[in-house]
Coordinates of C-alpha atoms in Angstrom, one line a residue:
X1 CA -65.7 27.5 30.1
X2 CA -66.4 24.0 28.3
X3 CA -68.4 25.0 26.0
X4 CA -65.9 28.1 24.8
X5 CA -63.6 25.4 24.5
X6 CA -65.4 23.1 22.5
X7 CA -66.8 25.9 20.2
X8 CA -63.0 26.9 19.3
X9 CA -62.1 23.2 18.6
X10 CA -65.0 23.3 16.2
X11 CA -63.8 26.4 14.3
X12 CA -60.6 24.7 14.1
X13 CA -62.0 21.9 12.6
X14 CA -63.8 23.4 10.3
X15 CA -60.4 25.2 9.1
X16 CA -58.4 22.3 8.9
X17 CA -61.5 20.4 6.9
X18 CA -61.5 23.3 4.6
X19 CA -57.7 23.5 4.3
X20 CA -57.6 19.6 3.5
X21 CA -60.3 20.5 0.9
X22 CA -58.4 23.6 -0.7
X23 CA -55.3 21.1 -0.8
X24 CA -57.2 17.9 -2.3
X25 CA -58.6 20.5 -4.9
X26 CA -55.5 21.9 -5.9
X27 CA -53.5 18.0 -6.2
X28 CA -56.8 17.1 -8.5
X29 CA -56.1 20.3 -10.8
X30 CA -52.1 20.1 -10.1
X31 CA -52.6 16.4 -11.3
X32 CA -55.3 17.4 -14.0
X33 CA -52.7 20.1 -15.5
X34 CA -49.6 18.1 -15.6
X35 CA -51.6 15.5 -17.9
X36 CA -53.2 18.0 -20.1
X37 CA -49.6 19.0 -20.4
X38 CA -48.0 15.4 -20.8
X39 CA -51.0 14.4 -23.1
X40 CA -50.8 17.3 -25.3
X41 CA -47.0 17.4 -25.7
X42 CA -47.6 13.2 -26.3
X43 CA -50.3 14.7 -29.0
X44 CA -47.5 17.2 -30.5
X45 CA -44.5 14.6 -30.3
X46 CA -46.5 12.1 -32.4
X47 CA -47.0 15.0 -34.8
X48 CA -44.0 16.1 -34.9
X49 CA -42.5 11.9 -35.4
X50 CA -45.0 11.4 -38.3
X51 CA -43.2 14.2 -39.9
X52 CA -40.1 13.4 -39.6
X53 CA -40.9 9.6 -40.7
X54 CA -42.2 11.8 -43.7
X55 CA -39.1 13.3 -44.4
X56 CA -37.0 10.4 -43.9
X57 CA -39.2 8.3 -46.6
X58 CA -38.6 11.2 -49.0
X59 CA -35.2 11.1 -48.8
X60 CA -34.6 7.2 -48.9
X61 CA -33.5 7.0 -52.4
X62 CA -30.7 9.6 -51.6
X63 CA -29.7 9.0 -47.5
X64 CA -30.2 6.7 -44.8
X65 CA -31.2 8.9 -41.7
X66 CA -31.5 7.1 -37.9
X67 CA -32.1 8.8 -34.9
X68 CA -33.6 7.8 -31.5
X69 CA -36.0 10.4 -30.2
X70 CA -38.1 13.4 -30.8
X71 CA -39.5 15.9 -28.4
X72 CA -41.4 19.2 -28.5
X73 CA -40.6 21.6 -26.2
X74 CA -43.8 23.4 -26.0
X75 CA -43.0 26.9 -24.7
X76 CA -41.2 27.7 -28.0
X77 CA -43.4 24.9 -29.8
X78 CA -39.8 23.6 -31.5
X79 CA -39.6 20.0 -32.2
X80 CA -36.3 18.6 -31.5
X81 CA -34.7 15.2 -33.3
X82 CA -31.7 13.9 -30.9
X83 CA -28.9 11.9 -32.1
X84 CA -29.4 11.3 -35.3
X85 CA -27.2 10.1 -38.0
X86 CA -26.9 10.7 -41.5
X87 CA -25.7 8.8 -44.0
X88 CA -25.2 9.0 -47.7
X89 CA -26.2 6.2 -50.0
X90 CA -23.1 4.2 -50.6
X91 CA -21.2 5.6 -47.8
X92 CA -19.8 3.3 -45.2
X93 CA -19.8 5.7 -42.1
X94 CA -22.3 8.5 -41.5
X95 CA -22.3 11.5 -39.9
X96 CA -23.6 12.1 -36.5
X97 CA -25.4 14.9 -35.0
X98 CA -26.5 15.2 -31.4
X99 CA -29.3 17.5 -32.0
X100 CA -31.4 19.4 -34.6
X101 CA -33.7 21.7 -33.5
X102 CA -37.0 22.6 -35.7
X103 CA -38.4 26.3 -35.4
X104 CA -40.2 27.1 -38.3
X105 CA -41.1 25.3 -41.1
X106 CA -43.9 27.2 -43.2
X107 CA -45.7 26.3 -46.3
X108 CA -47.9 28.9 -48.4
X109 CA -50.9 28.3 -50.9
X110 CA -48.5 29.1 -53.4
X111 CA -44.7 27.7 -53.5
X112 CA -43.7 30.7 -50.8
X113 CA -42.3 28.8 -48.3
X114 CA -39.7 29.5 -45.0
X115 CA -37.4 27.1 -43.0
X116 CA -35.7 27.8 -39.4
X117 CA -33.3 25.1 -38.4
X118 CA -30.4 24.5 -36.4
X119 CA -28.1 21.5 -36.2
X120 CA -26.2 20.9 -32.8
X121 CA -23.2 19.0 -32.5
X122 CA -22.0 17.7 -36.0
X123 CA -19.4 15.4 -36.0
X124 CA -17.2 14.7 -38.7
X125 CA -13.8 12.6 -39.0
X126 CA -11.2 13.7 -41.5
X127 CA -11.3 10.2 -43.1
X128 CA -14.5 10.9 -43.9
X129 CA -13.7 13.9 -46.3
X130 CA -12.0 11.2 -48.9
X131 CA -11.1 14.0 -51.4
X132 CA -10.1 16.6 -48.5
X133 CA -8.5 14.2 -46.0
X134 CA -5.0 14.8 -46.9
X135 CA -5.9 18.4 -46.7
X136 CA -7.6 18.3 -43.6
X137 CA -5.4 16.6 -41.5
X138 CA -2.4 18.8 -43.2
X139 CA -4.5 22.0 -41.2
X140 CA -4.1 19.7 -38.1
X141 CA -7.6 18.7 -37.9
X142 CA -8.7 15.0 -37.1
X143 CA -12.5 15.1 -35.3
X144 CA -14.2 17.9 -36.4
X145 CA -17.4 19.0 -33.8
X146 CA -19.9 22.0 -35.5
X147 CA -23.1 23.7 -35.6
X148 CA -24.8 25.3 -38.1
X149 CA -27.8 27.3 -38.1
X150 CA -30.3 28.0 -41.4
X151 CA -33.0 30.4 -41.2
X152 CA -34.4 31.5 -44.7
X153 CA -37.9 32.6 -46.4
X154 CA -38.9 32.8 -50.1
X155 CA -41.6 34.7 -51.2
X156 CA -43.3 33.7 -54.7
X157 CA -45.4 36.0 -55.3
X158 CA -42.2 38.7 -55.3
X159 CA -40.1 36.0 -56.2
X160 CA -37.5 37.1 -53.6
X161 CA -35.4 35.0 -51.4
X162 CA -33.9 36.0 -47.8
X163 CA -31.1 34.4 -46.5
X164 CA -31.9 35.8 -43.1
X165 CA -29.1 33.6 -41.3
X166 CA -26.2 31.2 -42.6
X167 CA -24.2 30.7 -39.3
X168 CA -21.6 27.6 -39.4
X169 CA -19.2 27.4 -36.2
X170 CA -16.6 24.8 -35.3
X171 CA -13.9 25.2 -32.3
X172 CA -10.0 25.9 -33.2
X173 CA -11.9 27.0 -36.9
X174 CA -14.2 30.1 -36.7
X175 CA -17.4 31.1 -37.4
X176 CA -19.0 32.1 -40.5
X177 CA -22.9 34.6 -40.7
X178 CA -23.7 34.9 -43.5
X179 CA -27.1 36.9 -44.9
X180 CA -28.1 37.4 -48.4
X181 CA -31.3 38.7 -50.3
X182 CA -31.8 38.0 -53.6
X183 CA -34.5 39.3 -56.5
X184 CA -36.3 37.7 -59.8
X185 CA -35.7 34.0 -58.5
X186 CA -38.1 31.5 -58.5
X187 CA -37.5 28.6 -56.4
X188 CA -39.3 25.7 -57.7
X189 CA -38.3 22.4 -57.6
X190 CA -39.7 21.2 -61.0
X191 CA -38.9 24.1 -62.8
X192 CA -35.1 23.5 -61.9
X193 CA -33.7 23.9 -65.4
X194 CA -35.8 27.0 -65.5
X195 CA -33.9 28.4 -62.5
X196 CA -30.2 27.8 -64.4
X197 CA -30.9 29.8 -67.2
X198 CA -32.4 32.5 -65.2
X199 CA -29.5 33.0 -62.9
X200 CA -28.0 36.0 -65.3
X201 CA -31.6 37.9 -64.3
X202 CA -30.9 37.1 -60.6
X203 CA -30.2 40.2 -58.3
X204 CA -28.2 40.5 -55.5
X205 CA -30.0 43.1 -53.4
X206 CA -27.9 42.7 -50.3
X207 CA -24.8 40.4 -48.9
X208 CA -22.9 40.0 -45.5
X209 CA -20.5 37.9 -44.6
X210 CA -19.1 37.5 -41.3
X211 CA -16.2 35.2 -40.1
X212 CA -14.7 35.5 -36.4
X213 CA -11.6 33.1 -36.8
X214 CA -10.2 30.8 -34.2
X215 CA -6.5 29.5 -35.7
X216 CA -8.0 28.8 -39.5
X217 CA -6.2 31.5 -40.9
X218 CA -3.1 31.2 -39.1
X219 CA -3.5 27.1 -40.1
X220 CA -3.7 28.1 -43.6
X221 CA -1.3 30.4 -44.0
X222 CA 1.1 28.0 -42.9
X223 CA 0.0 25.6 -44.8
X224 CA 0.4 27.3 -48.1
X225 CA 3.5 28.8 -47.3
X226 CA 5.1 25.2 -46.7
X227 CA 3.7 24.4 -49.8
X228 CA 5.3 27.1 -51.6
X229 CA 8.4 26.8 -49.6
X230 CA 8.4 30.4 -48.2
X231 CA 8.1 32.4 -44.9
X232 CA 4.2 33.2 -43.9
X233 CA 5.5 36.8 -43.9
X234 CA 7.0 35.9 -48.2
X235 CA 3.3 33.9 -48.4
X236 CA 1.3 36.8 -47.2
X237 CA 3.2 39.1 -49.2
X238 CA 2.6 36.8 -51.9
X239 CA -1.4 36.7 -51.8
X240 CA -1.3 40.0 -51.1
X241 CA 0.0 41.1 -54.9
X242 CA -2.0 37.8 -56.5
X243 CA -5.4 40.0 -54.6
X244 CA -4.4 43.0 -56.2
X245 CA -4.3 41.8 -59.7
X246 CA -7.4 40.3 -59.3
X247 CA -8.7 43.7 -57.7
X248 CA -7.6 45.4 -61.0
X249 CA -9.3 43.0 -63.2
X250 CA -12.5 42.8 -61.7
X251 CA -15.2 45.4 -62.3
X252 CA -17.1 44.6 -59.6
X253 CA -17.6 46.6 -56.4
X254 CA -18.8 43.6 -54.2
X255 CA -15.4 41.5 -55.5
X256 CA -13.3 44.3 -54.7
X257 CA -14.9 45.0 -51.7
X258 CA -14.5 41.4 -50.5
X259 CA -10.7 41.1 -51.5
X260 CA -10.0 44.4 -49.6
X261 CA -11.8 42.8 -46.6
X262 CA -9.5 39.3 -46.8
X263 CA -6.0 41.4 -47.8
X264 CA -6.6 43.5 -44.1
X265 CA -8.2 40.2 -42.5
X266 CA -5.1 38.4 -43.4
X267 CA -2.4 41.2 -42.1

């Protein structure tokens, strides 16, 4: 009888020595992991902070940029800048952005080149907008809050550039997508002079806009028509004939077919 007893304490010993083993085993790797993972994003942050240090030198001469931390997230592998602000040489305030958000940034042999960004969180004031202030606060807008998302990618070697994504938003304001491709353009930075007197060669292969208003219209509408001291109904009426000419005049489907689209947007 005792020695059936102390054979089953033994067998539980032996479980509970190689449970205490499976758990030291897994805390070593758990803790082995979790600093691969902490040392490598460390690895990828100071990367990522050299190159935006970079950019920041390069831009000196133009803007003074500040911000107070970078991070990589590293399932998408996007390195994100927080609160930064910009601010334009000789300008008193800058503007601040909680968040932009790196997630793609490719360089070719040649100058082919592609950029995904997104800025989160832009604040401007309307006494910031010196020449538009008036203007501004006229549309009853004071602190203005937007994001805007770039994604693009130029090819040298077929000299084409795709606009794959323009999207600017702002509440009580709308949203604007806008894509474009475009043919025969070569986007180099020294040959800039170059690229001006090319522009008649340039081709528009394909363009669409998008804009999902909230109150701009209606804001600007009224705006104009106290300006012209009419109705909105006389001031829509009014654009409306203004369109047309230019409709008649133009010889241009995509003109045409963008006045068409604001005459029924505004309706």
């Amino acid at each position: 009888m005792w020695s059936g007893l102390r054979v089953k304490r033994n067998k539980e010993k032996k479980i509970m020595g190689r449970k205490r083993r499976f758990i030291a085993a897994a805390v070593i790797l758990a803790a082995i992991i979790m600093a691969g993972y902490f040392g490598f994003k460390f690895h990828l942050e100071k990367i990522a902070r050299q190159k935006v240090e970079d950019f920041i030198s390069k831009t000196s001469g133009l803007m003074e940029i500040d911000y107070r931390k970078v991070s990589v997230n590293l399932i998408g592998l996007n390195a994100q800048v927080k609160d930064v602000t910009v601010k334009p040489q000789g300008e008193k305030e800058g503007i601040k952005i909680d968040k932009i958000t790196l997630y793609k940034a490719r360089e070719g042999k040649d100058k082919s080149h592609g950029v995904h960004i997104a800025l989160n969180g832009i604040s401007v004031h309307a006494d910031q907008l010196i020449e538009d202030r008036d203007t501004v606060r006229d549309l009853g807008y004071q602190n203005i809050k937007a994001d805007m998302e770039v994604d693009y990618d130029y090819d040298d070697r077929k000299r084409e550039f795709r606009l794959n994504t323009l999207r600017i938003g702002a509440k009580e304001i709308g949203d604007i997508d806008f894509s474009l491709q475009l043919t025969n353009i070569e986007l180099d930075p020294e040959k800039v002079i170059l690229m001006l007197f090319s522009f008649p060669r340039i081709e528009i292969n394909e363009a669409v806009l998008n804009f999902t208003d909230d109150s701009l219209v209606r804001r600007l509408l009224n705006f104009y028509a106290k300006k012209e001291g009419k109705t909105v109904d006389e001031a829509i009426r009014q654009l409306t004939v203004k369109m047309d000419e230019e409709i008649t005049r133009a010889n241009d489907p995509f003109v045409t077919q963008s006045m068409e689209a604001v005459k029924s947007f505004i309706y």
